[in-house]
PDB file of C-alpha atoms in Angstrom:
ATOM      1  CA  MET A   1       0.579 -13.167   2.753  1.00 37.00           C
ATOM      2  CA  ALA A   2       0.273  -9.109   2.635  1.00 36.00           C
ATOM      3  CA  LYS A   3       3.801  -7.151   2.005  1.00 35.00           C
ATOM      4  CA  TYR A   4       3.106  -5.673   5.760  1.00 38.00           C
ATOM      5  CA  PRO A   5       5.271  -7.630   8.837  1.00 40.00           C
ATOM      6  CA  MET A   6       4.685  -6.531  11.062  1.00 37.00           C
ATOM      7  CA  LEU A   7       4.820  -7.555  12.453  1.00 36.00           C
ATOM      8  CA  THR A   8       4.885  -9.323  12.017  1.00 37.00           C
ATOM      9  CA  ALA A   9       3.792  -9.375  12.481  1.00 36.00           C
ATOM     10  CA  ILE A  10       2.187 -12.130  14.450  1.00 33.00           C
ATOM     11  CA  GLY A  11       1.129 -18.054  15.352  1.00 33.00           C
ATOM     12  CA  ALA A  12      -2.003 -20.227  12.881  1.00 32.00           C
ATOM     13  CA  VAL A  13      -4.011 -20.447  10.239  1.00 30.00           C
ATOM     14  CA  ALA A  14      -7.032 -20.324  12.169  1.00 31.00           C
ATOM     15  CA  VAL A  15      -8.035 -16.399  12.924  1.00 31.00           C
ATOM     16  CA  LEU A  16      -7.273 -14.920  16.258  1.00 36.00           C
ATOM     17  CA  SER A  17      -9.827 -13.572  18.493  1.00 35.00           C
ATOM     18  CA  LEU A  18      -8.166 -11.305  20.078  1.00 37.00           C
ATOM     19  CA  THR A  19      -9.887  -8.488  19.111  1.00 37.00           C
ATOM     20  CA  ALA A  20     -13.228  -7.224  18.249  1.00 34.00           C
ATOM     21  CA  CYS A  21     -11.351  -5.309  15.207  1.00 37.00           C
ATOM     22  CA  THR A  22     -13.058  -6.122  11.910  1.00 32.00           C
ATOM     23  CA  ALA A  23     -10.740  -4.023   9.469  1.00 34.00           C
ATOM     24  CA  PRO A  24      -7.976  -6.426   7.397  1.00 32.00           C
ATOM     25  CA  SER A  25      -4.855  -6.040   9.471  1.00 37.00           C
ATOM     26  CA  PRO A  26      -2.009  -4.281   7.368  1.00 36.00           C
ATOM     27  CA  MET A  27       0.204  -5.948   9.124  1.00 40.00           C
ATOM     28  CA  ASN A  28      -0.360  -9.280   8.097  1.00 38.00           C
ATOM     29  CA  PRO A  29       3.348  -9.570   6.117  1.00 41.00           C
ATOM     30  CA  PRO A  30       5.447 -12.455   5.432  1.00 40.00           C
ATOM     31  CA  SER A  31       5.320 -10.656   8.171  1.00 39.00           C
ATOM     32  CA  SER A  32       5.837 -12.935  10.972  1.00 41.00           C
ATOM     33  CA  PRO A  33       6.226 -15.888   8.278  1.00 38.00           C
ATOM     34  CA  THR A  34       8.551 -18.616   8.486  1.00 38.00           C
ATOM     35  CA  SER A  35       8.601 -21.722   8.222  1.00 36.00           C
ATOM     36  CA  GLU A  36       8.516 -24.954   6.595  1.00 35.00           C
ATOM     37  CA  SER A  37       9.978 -27.386   8.850  1.00 35.00           C
ATOM     38  CA  PRO A  38      11.006 -26.103  12.797  1.00 35.00           C
ATOM     39  CA  THR A  39      14.505 -25.358  12.435  1.00 38.00           C
ATOM     40  CA  SER A  40      15.590 -22.242  14.278  1.00 42.00           C
ATOM     41  CA  SER A  41      18.299 -21.510  15.347  1.00 40.00           C
ATOM     42  CA  SER A  42      19.199 -20.982  19.523  1.00 40.00           C
ATOM     43  CA  PRO A  43      18.061 -17.345  19.118  1.00 42.00           C
ATOM     44  CA  THR A  44      21.133 -15.076  20.634  1.00 41.00           C
ATOM     45  CA  GLU A  45      19.907 -13.022  23.746  1.00 44.00           C
ATOM     46  CA  SER A  46      21.834 -10.106  22.865  1.00 45.00           C
ATOM     47  CA  SER A  47      21.434  -6.266  21.126  1.00 46.00           C
ATOM     48  CA  ALA A  48      22.708  -5.479  17.641  1.00 45.00           C
ATOM     49  CA  PRO A  49      26.433  -4.501  17.787  1.00 48.00           C
ATOM     50  CA  ALA A  50      28.017  -2.214  19.981  1.00 45.00           C
ATOM     51  CA  SER A  51      29.799  -0.544  16.764  1.00 58.00           C
ATOM     52  CA  ALA A  52      26.236  -0.177  15.438  1.00 82.00           C
ATOM     53  CA  THR A  53      24.841   3.561  16.471  1.00 92.00           C
ATOM     54  CA  PRO A  54      21.292   4.081  16.458  1.00 94.00           C
ATOM     55  CA  GLU A  55      20.175   7.450  16.012  1.00 95.00           C
ATOM     56  CA  GLU A  56      18.982   9.569  18.589  1.00 96.00           C
ATOM     57  CA  LEU A  57      15.387   9.607  19.750  1.00 97.00           C
ATOM     58  CA  THR A  58      13.951  13.025  20.592  1.00 96.00           C
ATOM     59  CA  GLN A  59      11.053  12.728  19.561  1.00 96.00           C
ATOM     60  CA  ARG A  60       7.843  11.748  21.873  1.00 95.00           C
ATOM     61  CA  VAL A  61       4.475  10.378  20.749  1.00 91.00           C
ATOM     62  CA  GLU A  62       1.438   9.036  23.315  1.00 89.00           C
ATOM     63  CA  LYS A  63      -1.896   7.586  22.058  1.00 81.00           C
ATOM     64  CA  PHE A  64      -4.003   4.429  22.676  1.00 78.00           C
ATOM     65  CA  GLY A  65      -2.171   4.374  25.881  1.00 80.00           C
ATOM     66  CA  ILE A  66       1.288   4.203  25.246  1.00 87.00           C
ATOM     67  CA  VAL A  67       4.609   6.588  24.988  1.00 92.00           C
ATOM     68  CA  LEU A  68       6.676   5.397  21.574  1.00 94.00           C
ATOM     69  CA  MET A  69      10.188   7.614  20.957  1.00 97.00           C
ATOM     70  CA  LEU A  70      11.461   8.436  17.388  1.00 97.00           C
ATOM     71  CA  PRO A  71      14.395   9.886  16.132  1.00 97.00           C
ATOM     72  CA  GLU A  72      14.761  13.894  14.852  1.00 96.00           C
ATOM     73  CA  GLY A  73      12.234  13.773  11.821  1.00 96.00           C
ATOM     74  CA  TRP A  74      10.694  10.905  11.387  1.00 97.00           C
ATOM     75  CA  SER A  75       6.688  10.564  11.383  1.00 93.00           C
ATOM     76  CA  ILE A  76       3.160   8.939  12.326  1.00 89.00           C
ATOM     77  CA  GLU A  77      -0.025   9.496  10.235  1.00 83.00           C
ATOM     78  CA  PRO A  78      -2.983   6.979  10.349  1.00 74.00           C
ATOM     79  CA  GLY A  79      -2.994   3.597   8.819  1.00 69.00           C
ATOM     80  CA  GLU A  80      -4.002   2.971   4.981  1.00 63.00           C
ATOM     81  CA  TYR A  81      -6.759   0.839   6.360  1.00 58.00           C
ATOM     82  CA  CYS A  82      -7.638   3.070   8.991  1.00 56.00           C
ATOM     83  CA  GLU A  83     -11.249   5.076   8.810  1.00 56.00           C
ATOM     84  CA  GLY A  84     -13.113   7.795  10.686  1.00 53.00           C
ATOM     85  CA  ASP A  85     -11.629   7.719  13.381  1.00 53.00           C
ATOM     86  CA  CYS A  86      -9.574   4.927  13.180  1.00 53.00           C
ATOM     87  CA  ASN A  87      -6.616   6.915  14.824  1.00 48.00           C
ATOM     88  CA  GLU A  88      -7.913   7.810  17.207  1.00 54.00           C
ATOM     89  CA  ASN A  89      -9.777   4.573  19.271  1.00 55.00           C
ATOM     90  CA  GLU A  90      -8.389   1.462  20.959  1.00 57.00           C
ATOM     91  CA  TYR A  91      -8.382  -0.332  17.414  1.00 63.00           C
ATOM     92  CA  GLY A  92      -5.857   2.978  15.617  1.00 69.00           C
ATOM     93  CA  GLN A  93      -2.941   2.011  13.041  1.00 80.00           C
ATOM     94  CA  TRP A  94      -0.369   3.915  12.663  1.00 85.00           C
ATOM     95  CA  ASP A  95       2.218   4.513   9.878  1.00 89.00           C
ATOM     96  CA  ILE A  96       5.666   5.256  10.749  1.00 95.00           C
ATOM     97  CA  ARG A  97       7.830   6.971   8.492  1.00 95.00           C
ATOM     98  CA  ASP A  98      10.852   7.819   8.382  1.00 97.00           C
ATOM     99  CA  ALA A  99      12.796  11.007   7.746  1.00 96.00           C
ATOM    100  CA  ASN A 100      12.682  10.498   3.487  1.00 96.00           C
ATOM    101  CA  GLY A 101       8.725   9.930   3.656  1.00 95.00           C
ATOM    102  CA  GLU A 102       9.731   6.120   3.612  1.00 96.00           C
ATOM    103  CA  HIS A 103       6.912   3.103   5.097  1.00 95.00           C
ATOM    104  CA  ALA A 104       9.439   2.629   8.046  1.00 97.00           C
ATOM    105  CA  MET A 105       7.385   0.774  10.635  1.00 96.00           C
ATOM    106  CA  TYR A 106       3.819  -0.114  11.960  1.00 92.00           C
ATOM    107  CA  PHE A 107       1.986   0.083  15.015  1.00 91.00           C
ATOM    108  CA  ALA A 108      -1.969  -0.949  15.489  1.00 87.00           C
ATOM    109  CA  ALA A 109      -3.575  -1.356  18.901  1.00 83.00           C
ATOM    110  CA  ASN A 110      -5.272  -4.187  19.135  1.00 78.00           C
ATOM    111  CA  SER A 111      -5.296  -5.822  15.726  1.00 71.00           C
ATOM    112  CA  ALA A 112      -3.360  -9.705  16.429  1.00 71.00           C
ATOM    113  CA  THR A 113      -5.738 -10.891  14.292  1.00 66.00           C
ATOM    114  CA  SER A 114      -5.292 -13.683  11.040  1.00 71.00           C
ATOM    115  CA  PRO A 115      -2.673 -14.459   9.018  1.00 77.00           C
ATOM    116  CA  ASP A 116      -4.984 -13.554   5.590  1.00 77.00           C
ATOM    117  CA  GLY A 117      -5.306 -16.839   4.503  1.00 82.00           C
ATOM    118  CA  ASP A 118      -2.034 -17.465   3.854  1.00 87.00           C
ATOM    119  CA  THR A 119      -1.124 -21.295   4.318  1.00 90.00           C
ATOM    120  CA  ASN A 120       2.699 -21.332   3.011  1.00 93.00           C
ATOM    121  CA  LEU A 121       5.001 -23.155   5.030  1.00 94.00           C
ATOM    122  CA  TYR A 122       7.743 -21.539   6.453  1.00 95.00           C
ATOM    123  CA  GLN A 123      11.532 -22.136   8.029  1.00 95.00           C
ATOM    124  CA  ARG A 124      12.406 -20.359  10.304  1.00 94.00           C
ATOM    125  CA  THR A 125      15.848 -18.922  12.239  1.00 95.00           C
ATOM    126  CA  ILE A 126      16.147 -16.116  15.254  1.00 96.00           C
ATOM    127  CA  LEU A 127      18.878 -14.684  14.524  1.00 96.00           C
ATOM    128  CA  THR A 128      18.455 -11.978  17.346  1.00 96.00           C
ATOM    129  CA  LYS A 129      16.190 -11.668  20.124  1.00 96.00           C
ATOM    130  CA  GLN A 130      16.357  -9.922  23.723  1.00 96.00           C
ATOM    131  CA  PRO A 131      13.716  -8.542  26.175  1.00 97.00           C
ATOM    132  CA  ALA A 132      11.599  -5.824  26.067  1.00 97.00           C
ATOM    133  CA  PRO A 133      11.873  -4.614  29.596  1.00 94.00           C
ATOM    134  CA  ASN A 134       9.774  -1.974  29.253  1.00 94.00           C
ATOM    135  CA  LEU A 135       6.469  -4.123  28.453  1.00 93.00           C
ATOM    136  CA  LYS A 136       5.622  -5.545  31.999  1.00 90.00           C
ATOM    137  CA  TYR A 137       2.080  -6.792  31.691  1.00 92.00           C
ATOM    138  CA  LYS A 138       3.005 -10.931  30.024  1.00 93.00           C
ATOM    139  CA  PRO A 139       7.393 -11.184  29.058  1.00 96.00           C
ATOM    140  CA  THR A 140       7.845 -10.107  25.645  1.00 97.00           C
ATOM    141  CA  SER A 141      10.226  -9.701  23.155  1.00 97.00           C
ATOM    142  CA  GLN A 142      12.081  -7.575  20.556  1.00 98.00           C
ATOM    143  CA  PHE A 143      13.431 -10.371  17.836  1.00 97.00           C
ATOM    144  CA  ALA A 144      14.526 -10.530  14.233  1.00 97.00           C
ATOM    145  CA  GLU A 145      14.075 -13.647  12.281  1.00 96.00           C
ATOM    146  CA  TYR A 146      14.886 -14.622   8.904  1.00 96.00           C
ATOM    147  CA  TRP A 147      12.408 -16.853   7.045  1.00 95.00           C
ATOM    148  CA  VAL A 148      12.115 -18.734   4.523  1.00 96.00           C
ATOM    149  CA  SER A 149       8.168 -19.173   2.921  1.00 94.00           C
ATOM    150  CA  GLU A 150       7.103 -21.963   0.583  1.00 94.00           C
ATOM    151  CA  ASP A 151       3.870 -22.401  -1.123  1.00 93.00           C
ATOM    152  CA  GLN A 152       2.394 -25.404  -0.468  1.00 89.00           C
ATOM    153  CA  GLU A 153       0.448 -25.382  -4.839  1.00 89.00           C
ATOM    154  CA  ASP A 154       3.192 -24.214  -6.759  1.00 92.00           C
ATOM    155  CA  GLY A 155       6.866 -24.397  -4.602  1.00 87.00           C
ATOM    156  CA  GLU A 156       7.085 -21.588  -5.558  1.00 91.00           C
ATOM    157  CA  ARG A 157       9.589 -19.786  -2.572  1.00 94.00           C
ATOM    158  CA  SER A 158      10.165 -16.244  -0.985  1.00 93.00           C
ATOM    159  CA  ALA A 159      12.427 -15.133   2.453  1.00 95.00           C
ATOM    160  CA  GLY A 160      12.374 -12.458   3.963  1.00 94.00           C
ATOM    161  CA  LEU A 161      13.281 -10.352   7.507  1.00 96.00           C
ATOM    162  CA  ASP A 162      11.140 -10.063   9.961  1.00 95.00           C
ATOM    163  CA  ILE A 163      11.703  -7.455  12.850  1.00 97.00           C
ATOM    164  CA  ALA A 164       9.062  -6.657  15.108  1.00 97.00           C
ATOM    165  CA  LEU A 165       7.703  -7.576  19.030  1.00 97.00           C
ATOM    166  CA  VAL A 166       6.205 -10.478  20.658  1.00 96.00           C
ATOM    167  CA  ASP A 167       4.746 -12.448  23.281  1.00 95.00           C
ATOM    168  CA  ASP A 168       7.174 -14.695  24.485  1.00 96.00           C
ATOM    169  CA  GLU A 169       5.010 -17.778  24.571  1.00 94.00           C
ATOM    170  CA  VAL A 170       3.523 -16.587  20.999  1.00 92.00           C
ATOM    171  CA  LEU A 171       7.302 -17.004  19.741  1.00 94.00           C
ATOM    172  CA  ALA A 172       7.446 -20.484  21.263  1.00 93.00           C
ATOM    173  CA  LYS A 173       4.705 -21.923  19.937  1.00 90.00           C
ATOM    174  CA  ARG A 174       5.116 -20.700  16.042  1.00 87.00           C
ATOM    175  CA  GLY A 175       5.662 -23.872  13.715  1.00 88.00           C
ATOM    176  CA  GLU A 176       5.471 -24.513  10.350  1.00 91.00           C
ATOM    177  CA  ALA A 177       1.740 -22.258   9.898  1.00 89.00           C
ATOM    178  CA  PRO A 178       1.489 -18.689   9.155  1.00 90.00           C
ATOM    179  CA  ASP A 179       1.874 -17.080  12.363  1.00 87.00           C
ATOM    180  CA  ILE A 180       1.421 -13.050  13.580  1.00 87.00           C
ATOM    181  CA  SER A 181       3.914 -11.210  15.779  1.00 91.00           C
ATOM    182  CA  TYR A 182       1.810  -9.526  18.710  1.00 93.00           C
ATOM    183  CA  PHE A 183       2.030  -9.246  22.257  1.00 93.00           C
ATOM    184  CA  GLN A 184      -0.194  -7.640  25.206  1.00 90.00           C
ATOM    185  CA  LEU A 185      -0.472  -4.777  26.566  1.00 87.00           C
ATOM    186  CA  ASN A 186      -2.614  -5.377  29.313  1.00 85.00           C
ATOM    187  CA  ASP A 187      -5.656  -8.099  29.427  1.00 85.00           C
ATOM    188  CA  ARG A 188      -8.031  -7.061  26.532  1.00 82.00           C
ATOM    189  CA  GLN A 189      -5.131  -5.391  24.186  1.00 84.00           C
ATOM    190  CA  ALA A 190      -3.128  -7.304  21.560  1.00 89.00           C
ATOM    191  CA  PRO A 191      -0.913  -4.303  19.760  1.00 91.00           C
ATOM    192  CA  MET A 192       1.705  -5.511  16.696  1.00 92.00           C
ATOM    193  CA  PHE A 193       4.490  -3.661  16.136  1.00 95.00           C
ATOM    194  CA  GLY A 194       6.914  -4.474  13.506  1.00 96.00           C
ATOM    195  CA  VAL A 195       9.341  -3.848  10.749  1.00 97.00           C
ATOM    196  CA  LEU A 196       7.326  -3.950   6.462  1.00 95.00           C
ATOM    197  CA  HIS A 197       9.694  -6.126   5.218  1.00 91.00           C
ATOM    198  CA  ASP A 198       9.471  -4.021   2.410  1.00 93.00           C
ATOM    199  CA  TYR A 199      11.584  -1.211   3.733  1.00 96.00           C
ATOM    200  CA  VAL A 200      14.584  -3.313   4.791  1.00 96.00           C
ATOM    201  CA  GLU A 201      14.548  -4.760   1.550  1.00 95.00           C
ATOM    202  CA  GLU A 202      15.150  -1.116   0.129  1.00 95.00           C
ATOM    203  CA  ILE A 203      17.963   0.133   2.606  1.00 94.00           C
ATOM    204  CA  ALA A 204      19.705  -3.661   3.147  1.00 93.00           C
ATOM    205  CA  ALA A 205      19.352  -5.037  -0.391  1.00 92.00           C
ATOM    206  CA  ASP A 206      18.274  -2.527  -2.695  1.00 90.00           C
ATOM    207  CA  GLY A 207      14.687  -3.509  -2.925  1.00 85.00           C
ATOM    208  CA  GLU A 208      15.519  -7.380  -3.315  1.00 89.00           C
ATOM    209  CA  GLU A 209      15.374  -9.924  -1.590  1.00 91.00           C
ATOM    210  CA  LEU A 210      17.351 -10.171   0.976  1.00 92.00           C
ATOM    211  CA  SER A 211      19.988 -13.400   1.901  1.00 94.00           C
ATOM    212  CA  GLU A 212      20.472 -14.547   5.489  1.00 95.00           C
ATOM    213  CA  GLU A 213      23.884 -13.310   4.649  1.00 95.00           C
ATOM    214  CA  GLN A 214      22.814  -9.972   4.292  1.00 95.00           C
ATOM    215  CA  ALA A 215      20.095 -10.301   6.952  1.00 96.00           C
ATOM    216  CA  GLN A 216      23.145 -10.964   8.952  1.00 95.00           C
ATOM    217  CA  LYS A 217      25.388  -7.927   8.077  1.00 95.00           C
ATOM    218  CA  PHE A 218      22.038  -5.651   8.021  1.00 96.00           C
ATOM    219  CA  LEU A 219      21.391  -6.367  12.386  1.00 96.00           C
ATOM    220  CA  SER A 220      25.211  -4.706  12.703  1.00 95.00           C
ATOM    221  CA  SER A 221      24.315  -1.417  10.663  1.00 96.00           C
ATOM    222  CA  SER A 222      22.888   1.876  12.492  1.00 96.00           C
ATOM    223  CA  ASP A 223      19.381   1.610  10.702  1.00 97.00           C
ATOM    224  CA  TYR A 224      19.240  -2.112  12.355  1.00 97.00           C
ATOM    225  CA  ALA A 225      20.204  -0.215  15.812  1.00 97.00           C
ATOM    226  CA  THR A 226      17.110   2.250  15.222  1.00 97.00           C
ATOM    227  CA  LEU A 227      14.656   0.392  13.975  1.00 98.00           C
ATOM    228  CA  GLU A 228      15.870  -1.898  17.435  1.00 97.00           C
ATOM    229  CA  ALA A 229      16.051   1.355  19.750  1.00 97.00           C
ATOM    230  CA  ILE A 230      12.403   2.499  18.388  1.00 97.00           C
ATOM    231  CA  LEU A 231      10.939  -0.588  19.321  1.00 98.00           C
ATOM    232  CA  LEU A 232      11.446  -1.148  22.076  1.00 97.00           C
ATOM    233  CA  SER A 233      10.673   2.701  23.427  1.00 97.00           C
ATOM    234  CA  LEU A 234       7.782   1.493  23.605  1.00 95.00           C
ATOM    235  CA  ARG A 235       5.797   1.712  26.949  1.00 93.00           C
ATOM    236  CA  GLN A 236       2.158   1.978  28.631  1.00 88.00           C
ATOM    237  CA  ALA A 237       1.971   5.596  29.032  1.00 86.00           C
ATOM    238  CA  ASP A 238       1.050   5.397  32.873  1.00 81.00           C
ATOM    239  CA  GLN A 239       4.721   3.903  33.369  1.00 69.00           C
TER     240      GLN A 239
END
């Protein structure tokens, strides 16, 4: 998949027809990846350890019918795949940058499209999972998942950490095939919201591929706690 998650990503190899948006999805990462054999560990229903303190979320952003909270110094700009009024309409995309200007997260208002032709096999291990209580339409969770990908042609393997929001039913059905981490705000809008794999690798492994041990350690950091708090702040504007 592309270097974007989102988000995990978000699951099947065939194109999902949840949206009319025809632009390529920047969120198809190894993003909701993972699965070579469905041998996931039992998810834990807890957030980051109490010792990890997130940055205070002081900025309120409202657009696309949702409200999102961000720390001081963080910013949002139209996604690189957007053209014209893409950042204003219901299929808009946001690139979310941290206080250093680094591209950290993505939000796609209605872009649960496809895994962009990825045919790798994945093995997934959910490291942490908890309800997203502000999202009311369908049961949705915020999760962190370590994934290992294997190319079916040459056997090349890669790995990473997925951090995203996902519909609980979608999460439960994921197997060996590529997938997309998406959820629903209502009966027509299927967004993706997650953390870029490259961003996690930079802050957790100096730009190198993440080991599962490094991924576990990252979940105890204030950086992870902040990302988690941002994800869980998402809600519909009319709530």
